[in-house]
Amino acid sequence: PYGPREQLSLQEALDKANARIAYLEGNLELVKKLEQHERSVKNDKRNDLSKQGRFRLINQIIRENQLAGMVNHLCDLAGVSKSGYYYWLNSSDKRAERDRNDWEDFQLLYRIFLDKKKCGIDEIKMALETE
């Protein structure tokens, strides 16, 4: 009964409705997580969600629900800047490299601790100088 033009507009309307549903579900999830962290702060648990944690939440919601066009709204909702979110997103390679270097340093210090059975600055310095 519908021509190709009407079917396309119905399909577009359906796509828009699905995007809106995913957006609202993403908002609800973010609000719930932020409220949970707010309650823990109000109850003096000092478990506040850091900016990096908020950026991770926003990124997770955007990826799970394909909400690429909703970054501004989600950032406003989370109380972070959009530029901060994009900076965080673009510096993931640097973060991964820093984490990898930190892990290598930890492994080195742990190995020194296991060898010397001590973990003072002098033991670490001498072990590093001998390597």
JSON list of C-alpha atoms in Angstrom, two decimals:
[
{"chain": "A", "resi": 1, "resn": "PRO", "atom": "CA", "xyz": [0.00, 0.00, 0.00]},
{"chain": "A", "resi": 2, "resn": "TYR", "atom": "CA", "xyz": [2.96, 2.36, 0.52]},
{"chain": "A", "resi": 3, "resn": "GLY", "atom": "CA", "xyz": [5.22, 3.52, -2.26]},
{"chain": "A", "resi": 4, "resn": "PRO", "atom": "CA", "xyz": [9.04, 3.43, -1.97]},
{"chain": "A", "resi": 5, "resn": "ARG", "atom": "CA", "xyz": [9.11, 7.02, -0.72]},
{"chain": "A", "resi": 6, "resn": "GLU", "atom": "CA", "xyz": [6.70, 6.34, 2.13]},
{"chain": "A", "resi": 7, "resn": "GLN", "atom": "CA", "xyz": [8.57, 3.17, 3.10]},
{"chain": "A", "resi": 8, "resn": "LEU", "atom": "CA", "xyz": [11.81, 5.08, 3.22]},
{"chain": "A", "resi": 9, "resn": "SER", "atom": "CA", "xyz": [10.33, 7.74, 5.43]},
{"chain": "A", "resi": 10, "resn": "LEU", "atom": "CA", "xyz": [8.84, 5.05, 7.69]},
{"chain": "A", "resi": 11, "resn": "GLN", "atom": "CA", "xyz": [12.25, 3.36, 7.83]},
{"chain": "A", "resi": 12, "resn": "GLU", "atom": "CA", "xyz": [13.91, 6.68, 8.62]},
{"chain": "A", "resi": 13, "resn": "ALA", "atom": "CA", "xyz": [11.35, 7.31, 11.36]},
{"chain": "A", "resi": 14, "resn": "LEU", "atom": "CA", "xyz": [12.03, 3.85, 12.77]},
{"chain": "A", "resi": 15, "resn": "ASP", "atom": "CA", "xyz": [15.80, 4.44, 12.67]},
{"chain": "A", "resi": 16, "resn": "LYS", "atom": "CA", "xyz": [15.39, 7.77, 14.44]},
{"chain": "A", "resi": 17, "resn": "ALA", "atom": "CA", "xyz": [13.15, 6.19, 17.06]},
{"chain": "A", "resi": 18, "resn": "ASN", "atom": "CA", "xyz": [15.69, 3.41, 17.64]},
{"chain": "A", "resi": 19, "resn": "ALA", "atom": "CA", "xyz": [18.49, 5.96, 17.98]},
{"chain": "A", "resi": 20, "resn": "ARG", "atom": "CA", "xyz": [16.42, 7.93, 20.48]},
{"chain": "A", "resi": 21, "resn": "ILE", "atom": "CA", "xyz": [15.71, 4.79, 22.52]},
{"chain": "A", "resi": 22, "resn": "ALA", "atom": "CA", "xyz": [19.41, 3.87, 22.58]},
{"chain": "A", "resi": 23, "resn": "TYR", "atom": "CA", "xyz": [20.27, 7.44, 23.57]},
{"chain": "A", "resi": 24, "resn": "LEU", "atom": "CA", "xyz": [17.76, 7.46, 26.41]},
{"chain": "A", "resi": 25, "resn": "GLU", "atom": "CA", "xyz": [18.94, 4.07, 27.64]},
{"chain": "A", "resi": 26, "resn": "GLY", "atom": "CA", "xyz": [22.53, 5.33, 27.54]},
{"chain": "A", "resi": 27, "resn": "ASN", "atom": "CA", "xyz": [21.54, 8.45, 29.46]},
{"chain": "A", "resi": 28, "resn": "LEU", "atom": "CA", "xyz": [19.72, 6.37, 32.05]},
{"chain": "A", "resi": 29, "resn": "GLU", "atom": "CA", "xyz": [22.74, 4.12, 32.52]},
{"chain": "A", "resi": 30, "resn": "LEU", "atom": "CA", "xyz": [25.08, 7.09, 32.91]},
{"chain": "A", "resi": 31, "resn": "VAL", "atom": "CA", "xyz": [22.72, 8.85, 35.33]},
{"chain": "A", "resi": 32, "resn": "LYS", "atom": "CA", "xyz": [22.41, 5.71, 37.46]},
{"chain": "A", "resi": 33, "resn": "LYS", "atom": "CA", "xyz": [26.18, 5.27, 37.65]},
{"chain": "A", "resi": 34, "resn": "LEU", "atom": "CA", "xyz": [26.77, 8.95, 38.42]},
{"chain": "A", "resi": 35, "resn": "GLU", "atom": "CA", "xyz": [24.03, 8.96, 41.09]},
{"chain": "A", "resi": 36, "resn": "GLN", "atom": "CA", "xyz": [25.57, 5.89, 42.69]},
{"chain": "A", "resi": 37, "resn": "HIS", "atom": "CA", "xyz": [28.91, 7.67, 42.94]},
{"chain": "A", "resi": 38, "resn": "GLU", "atom": "CA", "xyz": [27.26, 10.86, 44.21]},
{"chain": "A", "resi": 39, "resn": "ARG", "atom": "CA", "xyz": [25.54, 8.89, 46.97]},
{"chain": "A", "resi": 40, "resn": "SER", "atom": "CA", "xyz": [28.83, 7.31, 47.99]},
{"chain": "A", "resi": 41, "resn": "VAL", "atom": "CA", "xyz": [30.39, 10.78, 48.22]},
{"chain": "A", "resi": 42, "resn": "LYS", "atom": "CA", "xyz": [27.47, 12.15, 50.24]},
{"chain": "A", "resi": 43, "resn": "ASN", "atom": "CA", "xyz": [27.76, 9.18, 52.58]},
{"chain": "A", "resi": 44, "resn": "ASP", "atom": "CA", "xyz": [31.44, 10.13, 53.01]},
{"chain": "A", "resi": 45, "resn": "LYS", "atom": "CA", "xyz": [32.79, 7.00, 51.36]},
{"chain": "A", "resi": 46, "resn": "ARG", "atom": "CA", "xyz": [35.20, 9.11, 49.27]},
{"chain": "A", "resi": 47, "resn": "ASN", "atom": "CA", "xyz": [34.58, 6.94, 46.23]},
{"chain": "A", "resi": 48, "resn": "ASP", "atom": "CA", "xyz": [34.02, 9.80, 43.79]},
{"chain": "A", "resi": 49, "resn": "LEU", "atom": "CA", "xyz": [34.15, 9.03, 40.10]},
{"chain": "A", "resi": 50, "resn": "SER", "atom": "CA", "xyz": [37.23, 10.71, 38.63]},
{"chain": "A", "resi": 51, "resn": "LYS", "atom": "CA", "xyz": [37.17, 12.61, 35.36]},
{"chain": "A", "resi": 52, "resn": "GLN", "atom": "CA", "xyz": [38.96, 9.73, 33.71]},
{"chain": "A", "resi": 53, "resn": "GLY", "atom": "CA", "xyz": [36.26, 7.41, 35.04]},
{"chain": "A", "resi": 54, "resn": "ARG", "atom": "CA", "xyz": [33.56, 9.68, 33.63]},
{"chain": "A", "resi": 55, "resn": "PHE", "atom": "CA", "xyz": [35.33, 9.75, 30.27]},
{"chain": "A", "resi": 56, "resn": "ARG", "atom": "CA", "xyz": [35.46, 5.94, 30.33]},
{"chain": "A", "resi": 57, "resn": "LEU", "atom": "CA", "xyz": [31.73, 5.80, 31.11]},
{"chain": "A", "resi": 58, "resn": "ILE", "atom": "CA", "xyz": [30.88, 8.20, 28.29]},
{"chain": "A", "resi": 59, "resn": "ASN", "atom": "CA", "xyz": [33.03, 6.25, 25.85]},
{"chain": "A", "resi": 60, "resn": "GLN", "atom": "CA", "xyz": [31.46, 2.96, 26.93]},
{"chain": "A", "resi": 61, "resn": "ILE", "atom": "CA", "xyz": [27.93, 4.29, 26.48]},
{"chain": "A", "resi": 62, "resn": "ILE", "atom": "CA", "xyz": [28.75, 5.77, 23.08]},
{"chain": "A", "resi": 63, "resn": "ARG", "atom": "CA", "xyz": [30.33, 2.51, 21.87]},
{"chain": "A", "resi": 64, "resn": "GLU", "atom": "CA", "xyz": [27.60, 0.23, 23.22]},
{"chain": "A", "resi": 65, "resn": "ASN", "atom": "CA", "xyz": [24.75, 2.29, 21.79]},
{"chain": "A", "resi": 66, "resn": "GLN", "atom": "CA", "xyz": [26.41, 3.84, 18.69]},
{"chain": "A", "resi": 67, "resn": "LEU", "atom": "CA", "xyz": [25.70, 7.37, 19.93]},
{"chain": "A", "resi": 68, "resn": "ALA", "atom": "CA", "xyz": [28.57, 9.23, 18.26]},
{"chain": "A", "resi": 69, "resn": "GLY", "atom": "CA", "xyz": [26.50, 12.40, 17.84]},
{"chain": "A", "resi": 70, "resn": "MET", "atom": "CA", "xyz": [25.63, 12.64, 21.52]},
{"chain": "A", "resi": 71, "resn": "VAL", "atom": "CA", "xyz": [29.06, 13.40, 22.97]},
{"chain": "A", "resi": 72, "resn": "ASN", "atom": "CA", "xyz": [28.16, 16.97, 23.91]},
{"chain": "A", "resi": 73, "resn": "HIS", "atom": "CA", "xyz": [25.03, 15.98, 25.81]},
{"chain": "A", "resi": 74, "resn": "LEU", "atom": "CA", "xyz": [26.73, 13.10, 27.64]},
{"chain": "A", "resi": 75, "resn": "CYS", "atom": "CA", "xyz": [29.65, 15.34, 28.61]},
{"chain": "A", "resi": 76, "resn": "ASP", "atom": "CA", "xyz": [27.21, 17.94, 29.98]},
{"chain": "A", "resi": 77, "resn": "LEU", "atom": "CA", "xyz": [25.41, 15.25, 31.90]},
{"chain": "A", "resi": 78, "resn": "ALA", "atom": "CA", "xyz": [28.65, 13.92, 33.38]},
{"chain": "A", "resi": 79, "resn": "GLY", "atom": "CA", "xyz": [29.94, 17.39, 34.22]},
{"chain": "A", "resi": 80, "resn": "VAL", "atom": "CA", "xyz": [33.05, 17.22, 32.05]},
{"chain": "A", "resi": 81, "resn": "SER", "atom": "CA", "xyz": [34.17, 19.28, 29.08]},
{"chain": "A", "resi": 82, "resn": "LYS", "atom": "CA", "xyz": [33.84, 18.00, 25.55]},
{"chain": "A", "resi": 83, "resn": "SER", "atom": "CA", "xyz": [37.40, 19.07, 24.76]},
{"chain": "A", "resi": 84, "resn": "GLY", "atom": "CA", "xyz": [38.62, 17.14, 27.81]},
{"chain": "A", "resi": 85, "resn": "TYR", "atom": "CA", "xyz": [36.80, 14.06, 26.60]},
{"chain": "A", "resi": 86, "resn": "TYR", "atom": "CA", "xyz": [38.35, 14.31, 23.12]},
{"chain": "A", "resi": 87, "resn": "TYR", "atom": "CA", "xyz": [41.80, 14.95, 24.61]},
{"chain": "A", "resi": 88, "resn": "TRP", "atom": "CA", "xyz": [41.37, 11.84, 26.78]},
{"chain": "A", "resi": 89, "resn": "LEU", "atom": "CA", "xyz": [40.18, 9.86, 23.77]},
{"chain": "A", "resi": 90, "resn": "ASN", "atom": "CA", "xyz": [43.12, 10.94, 21.58]},
{"chain": "A", "resi": 91, "resn": "SER", "atom": "CA", "xyz": [45.74, 10.30, 24.27]},
{"chain": "A", "resi": 92, "resn": "SER", "atom": "CA", "xyz": [44.91, 6.60, 24.66]},
{"chain": "A", "resi": 93, "resn": "ASP", "atom": "CA", "xyz": [48.16, 5.57, 22.96]},
{"chain": "A", "resi": 94, "resn": "LYS", "atom": "CA", "xyz": [50.20, 7.67, 25.38]},
{"chain": "A", "resi": 95, "resn": "ARG", "atom": "CA", "xyz": [48.27, 6.23, 28.33]},
{"chain": "A", "resi": 96, "resn": "ALA", "atom": "CA", "xyz": [48.83, 2.68, 27.12]},
{"chain": "A", "resi": 97, "resn": "GLU", "atom": "CA", "xyz": [52.57, 3.34, 26.69]},
{"chain": "A", "resi": 98, "resn": "ARG", "atom": "CA", "xyz": [52.81, 4.91, 30.15]},
{"chain": "A", "resi": 99, "resn": "ASP", "atom": "CA", "xyz": [50.95, 1.95, 31.68]},
{"chain": "A", "resi": 100, "resn": "ARG", "atom": "CA", "xyz": [53.26, -0.47, 29.88]},
{"chain": "A", "resi": 101, "resn": "ASN", "atom": "CA", "xyz": [56.34, 1.41, 31.15]},
{"chain": "A", "resi": 102, "resn": "ASP", "atom": "CA", "xyz": [54.92, 1.45, 34.68]},
{"chain": "A", "resi": 103, "resn": "TRP", "atom": "CA", "xyz": [54.33, -2.30, 34.50]},
{"chain": "A", "resi": 104, "resn": "GLU", "atom": "CA", "xyz": [57.90, -2.91, 33.31]},
{"chain": "A", "resi": 105, "resn": "ASP", "atom": "CA", "xyz": [59.23, -0.76, 36.16]},
{"chain": "A", "resi": 106, "resn": "PHE", "atom": "CA", "xyz": [57.08, -2.65, 38.64]},
{"chain": "A", "resi": 107, "resn": "GLN", "atom": "CA", "xyz": [58.36, -5.99, 37.35]},
{"chain": "A", "resi": 108, "resn": "LEU", "atom": "CA", "xyz": [61.96, -4.80, 37.64]},
{"chain": "A", "resi": 109, "resn": "LEU", "atom": "CA", "xyz": [61.48, -3.55, 41.20]},
{"chain": "A", "resi": 110, "resn": "TYR", "atom": "CA", "xyz": [59.64, -6.73, 42.16]},
{"chain": "A", "resi": 111, "resn": "ARG", "atom": "CA", "xyz": [62.45, -8.87, 40.77]},
{"chain": "A", "resi": 112, "resn": "ILE", "atom": "CA", "xyz": [64.98, -6.83, 42.79]},
{"chain": "A", "resi": 113, "resn": "PHE", "atom": "CA", "xyz": [62.84, -7.30, 45.88]},
{"chain": "A", "resi": 114, "resn": "LEU", "atom": "CA", "xyz": [62.66, -11.06, 45.35]},
{"chain": "A", "resi": 115, "resn": "ASP", "atom": "CA", "xyz": [66.44, -11.29, 44.84]},
{"chain": "A", "resi": 116, "resn": "LYS", "atom": "CA", "xyz": [67.48, -9.08, 47.76]},
{"chain": "A", "resi": 117, "resn": "LYS", "atom": "CA", "xyz": [64.55, -9.78, 50.11]},
{"chain": "A", "resi": 118, "resn": "LYS", "atom": "CA", "xyz": [64.68, -6.07, 50.87]},
{"chain": "A", "resi": 119, "resn": "CYS", "atom": "CA", "xyz": [63.19, -3.09, 49.14]},
{"chain": "A", "resi": 120, "resn": "GLY", "atom": "CA", "xyz": [65.05, 0.04, 50.20]},
{"chain": "A", "resi": 121, "resn": "ILE", "atom": "CA", "xyz": [66.34, 2.80, 47.98]},
{"chain": "A", "resi": 122, "resn": "ASP", "atom": "CA", "xyz": [69.94, 1.63, 48.44]},
{"chain": "A", "resi": 123, "resn": "GLU", "atom": "CA", "xyz": [69.19, -1.94, 47.34]},
{"chain": "A", "resi": 124, "resn": "ILE", "atom": "CA", "xyz": [67.26, -0.72, 44.32]},
{"chain": "A", "resi": 125, "resn": "LYS", "atom": "CA", "xyz": [69.98, 1.77, 43.35]},
{"chain": "A", "resi": 126, "resn": "MET", "atom": "CA", "xyz": [72.75, -0.82, 43.62]},
{"chain": "A", "resi": 127, "resn": "ALA", "atom": "CA", "xyz": [70.78, -3.41, 41.67]},
{"chain": "A", "resi": 128, "resn": "LEU", "atom": "CA", "xyz": [70.04, -0.92, 38.90]},
{"chain": "A", "resi": 129, "resn": "GLU", "atom": "CA", "xyz": [73.69, 0.15, 38.72]},
{"chain": "A", "resi": 130, "resn": "THR", "atom": "CA", "xyz": [74.87, -3.45, 38.31]},
{"chain": "A", "resi": 131, "resn": "GLU", "atom": "CA", "xyz": [72.50, -4.09, 35.39]}
]
